[in-house]
Amino acid sequence: MKTICLYFEIHQIIHLKRYRFFDIGVDHYYYDDFENERSINDIANRSYMPALNTLLDMIKSNGNYFKVAFSLSGVGMEQLEMHAPQVLEKLQELNDTGCVEFLAEPYSHGLSSLANEDTFANDVKKQCVKIEEYFGKKPTVLRNSSLIYSDDIGGQVAAMGFKGMLTEGAKHVLGWKSPHYVYNCNIAPNLKLLLRDVELSDDISLRFNNSEWDRYPLFADNYINRIAAFPEEERIINIFMELSALGIAQPLSSNILEFIKALPACARAKDITFSTPSEICSSVKSVGSLDVPDTLSWVDEERDVSCWLGNAMQRDAFNKLYSVADRVRIANNPRICQDWDYLQASNNFRFMTTKPASVGLDRGIYSSAFDAFTNYMNILGDFLNRVNSLYPEDIDNEELNGLLTTIKNQGDEIEMKDKEIIRLKAKIEKMQATEDKLKAKVEKAAAAKKTTTRKATAKAADAKTESK
């Protein structure tokens, strides 16, 4: 039986303000608050809320049959908390249905997986903590920023304890293979891979409202019929996209939500189910490993990382940012860490691209790639100065590694003590429960004895009365 894995990404760009060279060392606040509030409210009203209400109606109408997955970047959640909390409340309402799964991803929606293994692990761990706080469950499947993946990244993700990972069903990786199977990481066989069906996903997210497209207009029954026509053994259909595709990339006037809402009924008629990523990873065996020596993503025709690191400006900005990754981790300063998350976000590097792309790029306040690079490097210059003021550049690598080791050992010791505290608390609670049981038993016996004594006294008194 075929099953559809429907997944949506939610991320919000943090807009940087115009920052001049002369602001370095003077102004440590880098963000355009007005634009951040305006853009998040716009996308919430035009896309997130109508789309989430539709998905909630679909779950209520179809019971446990319809299921959907989401991932939210931590920086996106921060923007929603400040400017559009109703979106998070609606996601919690969806979570309460039991038909929704929330995935892990880097908190910053950044490129840390390409730069620093410890930073990547911390980035993911931080987001998992936030997801668990909101939705009550720790993610078991990871979705890296823009589906970035390679064998080495898969090995890191497996070492973090995840059982599955989402990535792109790129033709140059699959070759003759189909994306409609479960695969596993080449160097970590226990990590299962779910591959996006590029054509089916982009038909909705990119082409749905294109009147010049040869499949326009796209109807739900025709869409499901294409899925049903796949060979019987091709069972896993992964449809992944940004949630903003529903309302922004494809406007509500295109009837995109009516199309989405019709999918469950059409799928049920063809005996096609819906599943979450963790359900698939738990129940479906891998058909074999996937060899991905070079990094891939879901962006541009090349499906690689060239849109972020394809020119010298981008690589210079990237290398300078991650040159202080270890110092930021040691500092653990709340303001530094927040700026670090925002400056890591991949869109900062995307604005610097000089690549032509089939999908238009909105650079926001920037007139060119060089303009974006200049503004970012001014901000980065101030940020690096602040980090180095905490841990100066003259601290050599050996001393820095010593500090990192000490911090790690302290963290391990605290973790062990926390576990011991939990164990002792459980033991105390168990002893208290035993004591309470014993106390209740004694009180019950005393009460019974008192009742027996009272009855005996009454009986003796009655007998005495009769003898008189």
Coordinates of C-alpha atoms in Angstrom, one line a residue:
M1 CA 0.0 0.0 0.0
K2 CA 1.3 3.4 -0.9
T3 CA 1.6 6.2 1.7
I4 CA 2.1 10.0 1.3
C5 CA 4.5 11.7 3.7
L6 CA 3.5 15.4 3.6
Y7 CA 5.9 17.8 5.3
F8 CA 6.1 21.6 5.6
E9 CA 9.0 23.9 6.7
I10 CA 8.4 27.1 8.7
H11 CA 11.2 29.6 8.8
Q12 CA 11.3 33.3 9.0
I13 CA 14.1 35.5 7.6
I14 CA 15.6 37.9 10.2
H15 CA 16.0 41.2 8.3
L16 CA 19.2 43.0 9.0
K17 CA 19.2 46.8 9.0
R18 CA 21.5 49.2 7.1
Y19 CA 24.8 49.1 9.0
R20 CA 27.6 51.4 8.0
F21 CA 31.3 50.9 8.5
F22 CA 31.2 53.9 11.0
D23 CA 28.7 51.9 13.1
I24 CA 31.3 49.3 14.0
G25 CA 32.1 49.5 17.7
V26 CA 29.3 52.0 18.3
D27 CA 26.0 50.2 17.5
H28 CA 25.7 46.5 18.5
Y29 CA 22.0 46.1 17.4
Y30 CA 21.8 44.8 13.8
Y31 CA 18.1 44.2 13.0
D32 CA 15.3 46.0 11.2
D33 CA 12.5 45.5 13.8
F34 CA 9.8 47.2 11.7
E35 CA 10.5 45.0 8.7
N36 CA 10.6 41.9 10.8
E37 CA 7.3 42.6 12.4
R38 CA 5.7 43.6 9.1
S39 CA 6.9 40.6 7.2
I40 CA 6.0 38.0 9.8
N41 CA 2.5 39.4 10.2
D42 CA 2.1 39.5 6.4
I43 CA 3.1 35.9 5.9
A44 CA 1.0 34.8 9.0
N45 CA -2.1 36.4 7.6
R46 CA -1.7 35.4 3.9
S47 CA -0.3 32.0 4.4
Y48 CA 0.4 30.4 7.8
M49 CA -3.0 30.9 9.5
P50 CA -5.2 30.0 6.5
A51 CA -3.0 27.0 5.7
L52 CA -2.9 25.7 9.3
N53 CA -6.7 26.1 9.7
T54 CA -7.1 24.1 6.5
L55 CA -4.8 21.3 7.7
L56 CA -6.6 21.2 11.1
D57 CA -10.0 20.9 9.3
M58 CA -8.5 18.1 7.2
I59 CA -7.5 16.2 10.3
K60 CA -10.8 16.7 12.0
S61 CA -12.7 15.6 8.8
N62 CA -10.5 12.5 8.3
G63 CA -9.7 11.4 11.8
N64 CA -6.4 9.5 12.2
Y65 CA -6.2 8.9 8.4
F66 CA -4.7 12.2 7.5
K67 CA -1.2 13.1 9.0
V68 CA 1.3 15.8 8.4
A69 CA 4.8 16.9 9.6
F70 CA 6.4 20.2 10.3
S71 CA 9.8 21.6 11.2
L72 CA 10.3 25.1 12.6
S73 CA 13.6 26.9 12.9
G74 CA 14.3 28.3 16.3
V75 CA 14.9 31.8 14.9
G76 CA 11.5 31.6 13.1
M77 CA 9.8 30.5 16.4
E78 CA 11.3 33.5 18.1
Q79 CA 9.8 35.8 15.5
L80 CA 6.5 34.1 15.8
E81 CA 6.6 34.4 19.6
M82 CA 7.2 38.2 19.4
H83 CA 4.9 39.1 16.4
A84 CA 2.5 36.3 15.6
P85 CA 1.9 34.0 18.6
Q86 CA -1.4 32.8 17.1
V87 CA 0.6 30.7 14.6
L88 CA 2.3 28.8 17.5
E89 CA -1.0 28.4 19.2
K90 CA -2.5 26.9 16.1
L91 CA 0.4 24.5 15.8
Q92 CA -0.2 23.4 19.4
E93 CA -3.8 22.8 18.5
L94 CA -2.7 20.7 15.6
N95 CA -0.3 18.8 17.8
D96 CA -3.1 18.0 20.2
T97 CA -4.8 15.9 17.5
G98 CA -2.0 13.3 17.6
C99 CA -1.8 13.4 13.8
V100 CA 1.2 15.8 13.5
E101 CA 4.9 15.3 13.9
F102 CA 7.5 18.0 14.6
L103 CA 11.0 17.4 13.2
A104 CA 14.4 18.6 14.3
E105 CA 16.4 21.1 12.4
P106 CA 19.2 23.6 13.1
Y107 CA 17.9 26.4 15.4
S108 CA 19.5 29.0 13.3
H109 CA 18.4 27.6 9.9
G110 CA 22.1 28.0 9.1
L111 CA 25.0 26.2 7.4
S112 CA 26.7 24.9 10.6
S113 CA 26.7 21.3 9.2
L114 CA 29.1 22.5 6.5
A115 CA 31.5 24.2 9.0
N116 CA 31.7 22.9 12.6
E117 CA 30.5 19.6 13.9
D118 CA 30.1 20.8 17.5
T119 CA 28.3 23.9 16.5
F120 CA 25.9 21.8 14.3
A121 CA 25.2 19.5 17.2
N122 CA 24.5 22.4 19.6
D123 CA 22.4 24.1 16.9
V124 CA 20.2 21.0 16.6
K125 CA 20.0 20.3 20.3
K126 CA 18.9 23.8 21.0
Q127 CA 16.0 23.6 18.5
C128 CA 15.0 20.1 19.9
V129 CA 14.7 21.6 23.4
K130 CA 12.4 24.4 22.1
I131 CA 10.3 22.0 20.1
E132 CA 9.9 19.7 23.2
E133 CA 8.9 22.7 25.3
Y134 CA 6.1 23.7 22.9
F135 CA 4.9 20.3 21.7
G136 CA 5.9 17.9 24.5
K137 CA 7.9 15.4 22.4
K138 CA 11.5 15.2 21.4
P139 CA 12.0 14.9 17.7
T140 CA 13.5 11.6 16.3
V141 CA 13.8 12.6 12.7
L142 CA 16.0 15.5 11.5
R143 CA 15.5 17.9 8.5
N144 CA 18.7 19.9 7.9
S145 CA 18.5 23.5 6.6
S146 CA 17.2 23.4 3.0
L147 CA 17.6 19.6 3.1
I148 CA 21.4 19.8 3.1
Y149 CA 22.9 16.3 3.2
S150 CA 26.0 14.3 2.6
D151 CA 27.4 11.0 3.9
D152 CA 29.5 12.9 6.5
I153 CA 26.5 14.9 7.7
G154 CA 24.4 11.7 7.9
G155 CA 27.1 10.2 10.1
Q156 CA 26.9 13.2 12.4
V157 CA 23.1 13.0 12.6
A158 CA 23.2 9.3 13.4
A159 CA 25.7 10.0 16.2
M160 CA 23.2 12.5 17.6
G161 CA 20.7 9.6 18.0
F162 CA 18.3 10.4 15.2
K163 CA 16.6 7.5 13.4
G164 CA 15.8 9.3 10.2
M165 CA 16.6 12.3 8.1
L166 CA 14.9 14.1 5.2
T167 CA 16.8 15.1 2.1
E168 CA 16.5 15.8 -1.6
G169 CA 15.7 13.1 -4.3
A170 CA 18.2 14.7 -6.6
K171 CA 18.7 13.0 -10.0
H172 CA 22.5 13.3 -9.9
V173 CA 22.5 11.3 -6.7
L174 CA 19.7 8.8 -7.4
G175 CA 20.6 8.0 -11.0
W176 CA 18.3 5.1 -12.0
K177 CA 16.9 4.8 -8.5
S178 CA 13.5 6.0 -7.4
P179 CA 12.9 8.4 -4.5
H180 CA 9.9 6.2 -3.5
Y181 CA 11.8 3.9 -1.2
V182 CA 13.4 4.2 2.1
Y183 CA 17.2 4.3 1.9
N184 CA 19.9 4.5 4.6
C185 CA 23.1 6.6 5.2
N186 CA 26.1 5.1 3.5
I187 CA 28.4 5.4 6.6
A188 CA 25.6 5.0 9.3
P189 CA 23.2 2.2 8.2
N190 CA 20.9 2.8 11.1
L191 CA 20.0 6.3 9.8
K192 CA 17.1 6.0 7.4
L193 CA 16.7 8.6 4.6
L194 CA 13.4 9.9 3.2
L195 CA 13.9 11.5 -0.3
R196 CA 11.7 14.3 -1.6
D197 CA 9.9 13.6 -4.8
V198 CA 11.1 16.8 -6.6
E199 CA 8.5 16.8 -9.4
L200 CA 5.4 16.1 -7.2
S201 CA 6.6 18.6 -4.6
D202 CA 7.4 21.4 -7.1
D203 CA 4.1 20.9 -9.0
I204 CA 2.4 22.2 -5.9
S205 CA 4.9 24.7 -4.5
L206 CA 6.3 26.2 -7.7
R207 CA 4.0 25.5 -10.7
F208 CA 0.4 25.2 -9.4
N209 CA -0.6 28.7 -10.5
N210 CA 1.4 28.8 -13.7
S211 CA -1.1 29.0 -16.5
E212 CA 1.6 28.3 -19.1
W213 CA 2.4 24.9 -17.4
D214 CA 1.3 21.9 -19.5
R215 CA -0.5 20.4 -16.5
Y216 CA -2.4 23.6 -15.6
P217 CA -4.8 23.5 -13.9
L218 CA -3.8 20.8 -11.5
F219 CA -6.7 18.9 -9.9
A220 CA -6.4 16.7 -6.8
D221 CA -7.8 13.6 -8.5
N222 CA -5.3 13.8 -11.3
Y223 CA -2.5 14.4 -8.9
I224 CA -3.4 11.3 -6.8
N225 CA -3.9 9.2 -10.0
R226 CA -0.3 9.9 -10.9
I227 CA 0.8 8.6 -7.5
A228 CA -1.4 5.5 -7.8
A229 CA 0.1 4.8 -11.2
F230 CA 3.6 4.3 -9.8
P231 CA 4.8 0.7 -9.7
E232 CA 3.3 -1.3 -6.8
E233 CA 6.7 -1.6 -5.0
E234 CA 7.2 2.2 -5.0
R235 CA 5.4 2.8 -1.7
I236 CA 6.8 6.0 -0.1
I237 CA 5.8 9.3 -1.7
N238 CA 7.6 12.2 0.0
I239 CA 6.0 15.6 -0.7
F240 CA 8.1 18.3 1.0
M241 CA 7.8 22.1 0.7
E242 CA 7.7 25.4 2.6
L243 CA 4.4 26.2 4.3
S244 CA 4.6 29.6 2.7
A245 CA 4.0 27.9 -0.7
L246 CA 0.4 27.8 0.4
G247 CA -0.6 31.5 0.2
I248 CA 2.6 33.3 -0.8
A249 CA 4.3 31.3 -3.7
Q250 CA 0.9 30.1 -4.7
P251 CA -1.7 32.8 -3.8
L252 CA -4.9 31.8 -2.0
S253 CA -6.8 33.1 -5.1
S254 CA -5.3 30.2 -7.0
N255 CA -7.5 27.8 -4.9
I256 CA -4.3 26.1 -3.6
L257 CA -6.0 25.4 -0.3
E258 CA -9.0 23.8 -1.9
F259 CA -6.6 21.6 -3.8
I260 CA -4.8 20.5 -0.6
K261 CA -8.1 19.9 1.2
A262 CA -9.2 17.5 -1.6
L263 CA -6.2 15.3 -1.4
P264 CA -7.3 13.0 1.4
A265 CA -10.6 12.0 -0.2
C266 CA -8.9 11.3 -3.5
A267 CA -6.1 9.3 -1.8
R268 CA -8.5 7.2 0.2
A269 CA -10.4 6.3 -2.9
K270 CA -7.1 4.8 -4.3
D271 CA -6.2 3.1 -1.0
I272 CA -3.3 5.5 -0.4
T273 CA -2.6 6.4 3.2
F274 CA -0.8 9.3 4.9
S275 CA 2.2 8.8 7.3
T276 CA 4.6 10.8 9.4
P277 CA 8.4 10.5 8.8
S278 CA 8.9 8.7 12.1
E279 CA 6.2 6.2 11.3
I280 CA 7.9 5.4 8.0
C281 CA 11.3 5.1 9.6
S282 CA 9.9 2.7 12.2
S283 CA 7.9 0.5 10.0
V284 CA 9.6 0.4 6.5
K285 CA 12.9 -1.3 5.9
S286 CA 15.7 0.3 3.9
V287 CA 16.3 -1.1 0.4
G288 CA 19.9 -0.1 0.5
S289 CA 22.4 2.7 1.2
L290 CA 22.6 6.0 -0.7
D291 CA 26.1 7.2 -1.7
V292 CA 26.3 11.0 -1.3
P293 CA 30.0 12.0 -1.1
D294 CA 29.2 15.6 -2.2
T295 CA 26.8 17.9 -0.4
L296 CA 23.3 18.3 -1.9
S297 CA 20.3 20.5 -1.1
W298 CA 16.8 21.3 -2.5
V299 CA 17.9 24.7 -3.9
D300 CA 18.4 25.6 -7.6
E301 CA 18.9 23.3 -10.6
E302 CA 22.2 22.0 -9.3
R303 CA 20.8 20.9 -6.0
D304 CA 24.0 21.7 -4.2
V305 CA 25.3 24.5 -1.8
S306 CA 26.6 26.9 -4.5
C307 CA 23.7 29.3 -3.9
W308 CA 25.3 30.0 -0.4
L309 CA 29.0 29.4 -1.0
G310 CA 29.4 29.7 -4.8
N311 CA 31.4 32.9 -5.0
A312 CA 34.4 34.4 -3.1
M313 CA 32.3 36.9 -1.2
Q314 CA 30.1 34.2 0.3
R315 CA 33.0 32.0 1.2
D316 CA 34.9 34.9 2.8
A317 CA 31.8 35.8 4.9
F318 CA 31.2 32.1 5.8
N319 CA 34.8 31.5 6.9
K320 CA 35.0 34.6 8.9
L321 CA 31.7 33.9 10.7
Y322 CA 32.7 30.3 11.6
S323 CA 36.2 31.2 12.6
V324 CA 34.8 32.2 16.0
A325 CA 32.4 29.3 16.4
D326 CA 34.4 27.7 19.3
R327 CA 34.8 31.1 21.1
V328 CA 31.0 31.7 20.8
R329 CA 30.4 28.3 22.4
I330 CA 32.8 29.0 25.2
A331 CA 31.5 32.5 25.9
N332 CA 27.9 31.3 26.2
N333 CA 26.8 34.9 26.5
P334 CA 23.0 35.3 25.8
R335 CA 23.3 38.4 23.6
I336 CA 26.3 37.0 21.7
C337 CA 24.5 33.6 21.2
Q338 CA 21.3 35.3 19.9
D339 CA 23.3 37.4 17.4
W340 CA 25.2 34.2 16.4
D341 CA 22.0 32.4 15.6
Y342 CA 20.7 35.3 13.5
L343 CA 23.9 35.8 11.6
Q344 CA 24.2 32.1 10.8
A345 CA 20.8 32.1 9.0
S346 CA 21.4 30.8 5.4
N347 CA 19.5 33.7 3.8
N348 CA 22.3 36.1 4.8
F349 CA 24.6 34.2 2.4
R350 CA 21.9 33.6 -0.2
F351 CA 21.5 37.4 -0.6
M352 CA 25.2 37.5 -1.8
T353 CA 24.7 35.0 -4.6
T354 CA 25.7 35.9 -8.2
K355 CA 24.1 32.8 -9.7
P356 CA 21.2 33.1 -12.1
A357 CA 18.2 31.1 -10.8
S358 CA 14.9 29.9 -12.3
V359 CA 13.2 31.1 -9.1
G360 CA 13.5 34.8 -8.5
L361 CA 15.5 36.0 -5.5
D362 CA 14.2 38.9 -3.5
R363 CA 17.3 40.6 -1.9
G364 CA 15.2 42.9 0.3
I365 CA 17.0 46.1 1.1
Y366 CA 20.0 45.1 -1.0
S367 CA 20.6 46.4 -4.6
S368 CA 23.1 43.7 -5.4
A369 CA 25.1 40.8 -4.1
F370 CA 28.0 43.1 -3.3
D371 CA 25.7 45.4 -1.4
A372 CA 24.5 42.4 0.7
F373 CA 28.1 41.4 1.3
T374 CA 29.2 44.8 2.4
N375 CA 26.4 45.3 4.9
Y376 CA 26.8 41.8 6.3
M377 CA 30.6 42.2 6.7
N378 CA 30.2 45.5 8.5
I379 CA 27.9 43.8 11.0
L380 CA 30.2 40.8 11.2
G381 CA 33.1 43.1 11.9
D382 CA 31.4 44.5 14.9
F383 CA 30.3 41.0 16.1
L384 CA 33.8 39.5 15.8
N385 CA 35.2 42.4 17.8
R386 CA 32.6 41.7 20.6
V387 CA 33.5 38.0 20.6
N388 CA 37.2 38.6 20.6
S389 CA 36.8 41.0 23.5
L390 CA 35.6 38.0 25.5
Y391 CA 38.1 35.5 24.2
P392 CA 40.9 37.4 22.4
E393 CA 42.5 36.2 19.2
D394 CA 45.8 35.8 21.0
I395 CA 44.5 32.8 22.9
D396 CA 46.1 30.0 21.0
N397 CA 44.4 26.8 19.8
E398 CA 45.9 24.7 22.5
E399 CA 44.6 26.9 25.3
L400 CA 41.2 27.2 23.5
N401 CA 41.0 23.4 23.2
G402 CA 41.9 23.1 26.9
L403 CA 39.0 25.5 27.8
L404 CA 36.7 23.5 25.6
T405 CA 37.7 20.2 27.2
T406 CA 37.2 21.7 30.7
I407 CA 33.7 23.0 29.7
K408 CA 32.8 19.6 28.2
N409 CA 34.0 17.7 31.3
Q410 CA 32.1 20.1 33.6
G411 CA 29.0 19.6 31.4
D412 CA 29.4 15.8 31.7
E413 CA 29.9 16.0 35.4
I414 CA 26.7 18.2 35.8
E415 CA 24.8 15.7 33.6
M416 CA 25.9 12.8 35.8
K417 CA 24.9 14.7 38.9
D418 CA 21.6 15.6 37.4
K419 CA 21.0 11.9 36.7
E420 CA 22.0 11.0 40.2
I421 CA 19.6 13.6 41.6
I422 CA 16.8 12.2 39.5
R423 CA 17.7 8.6 40.7
L424 CA 17.7 9.7 44.4
K425 CA 14.4 11.6 44.0
A426 CA 12.8 8.5 42.5
K427 CA 14.2 6.4 45.4
I428 CA 12.9 8.9 48.0
E429 CA 9.5 8.9 46.3
K430 CA 9.4 5.1 46.3
M431 CA 10.4 5.0 50.0
Q432 CA 7.7 7.7 50.8
A433 CA 5.1 5.6 48.9
T434 CA 6.1 2.5 50.9
E435 CA 6.0 4.5 54.1
D436 CA 2.6 5.9 53.2
K437 CA 1.3 2.4 52.4
L438 CA 2.6 1.0 55.7
K439 CA 1.1 3.9 57.6
A440 CA -2.2 3.4 55.9
K441 CA -2.1 -0.3 56.7
V442 CA -1.3 0.4 60.4
E443 CA -4.1 3.0 60.6
K444 CA -6.5 0.5 59.0
A445 CA -5.5 -2.2 61.5
A446 CA -5.8 0.2 64.4
A447 CA -9.2 1.3 63.2
A448 CA -10.3 -2.4 62.8
K449 CA -9.0 -3.2 66.3
K450 CA -10.8 -0.2 67.7
T451 CA -14.0 -1.3 66.0
T452 CA -13.6 -4.8 67.4
T453 CA -12.9 -3.5 70.9
R454 CA -16.0 -1.3 70.7
K455 CA -18.2 -4.1 69.6
A456 CA -16.8 -6.4 72.3
T457 CA -17.5 -3.8 75.0
A458 CA -21.0 -3.2 73.7
K459 CA -21.6 -7.0 73.7
A460 CA -20.3 -7.4 77.2
A461 CA -22.5 -4.5 78.3
D462 CA -25.6 -6.1 76.7
A463 CA -24.8 -9.4 78.4
K464 CA -24.5 -7.7 81.8
T465 CA -27.7 -5.9 81.3
E466 CA -29.5 -9.2 80.4
S467 CA -28.1 -10.9 83.5
K468 CA -29.6 -8.3 85.7

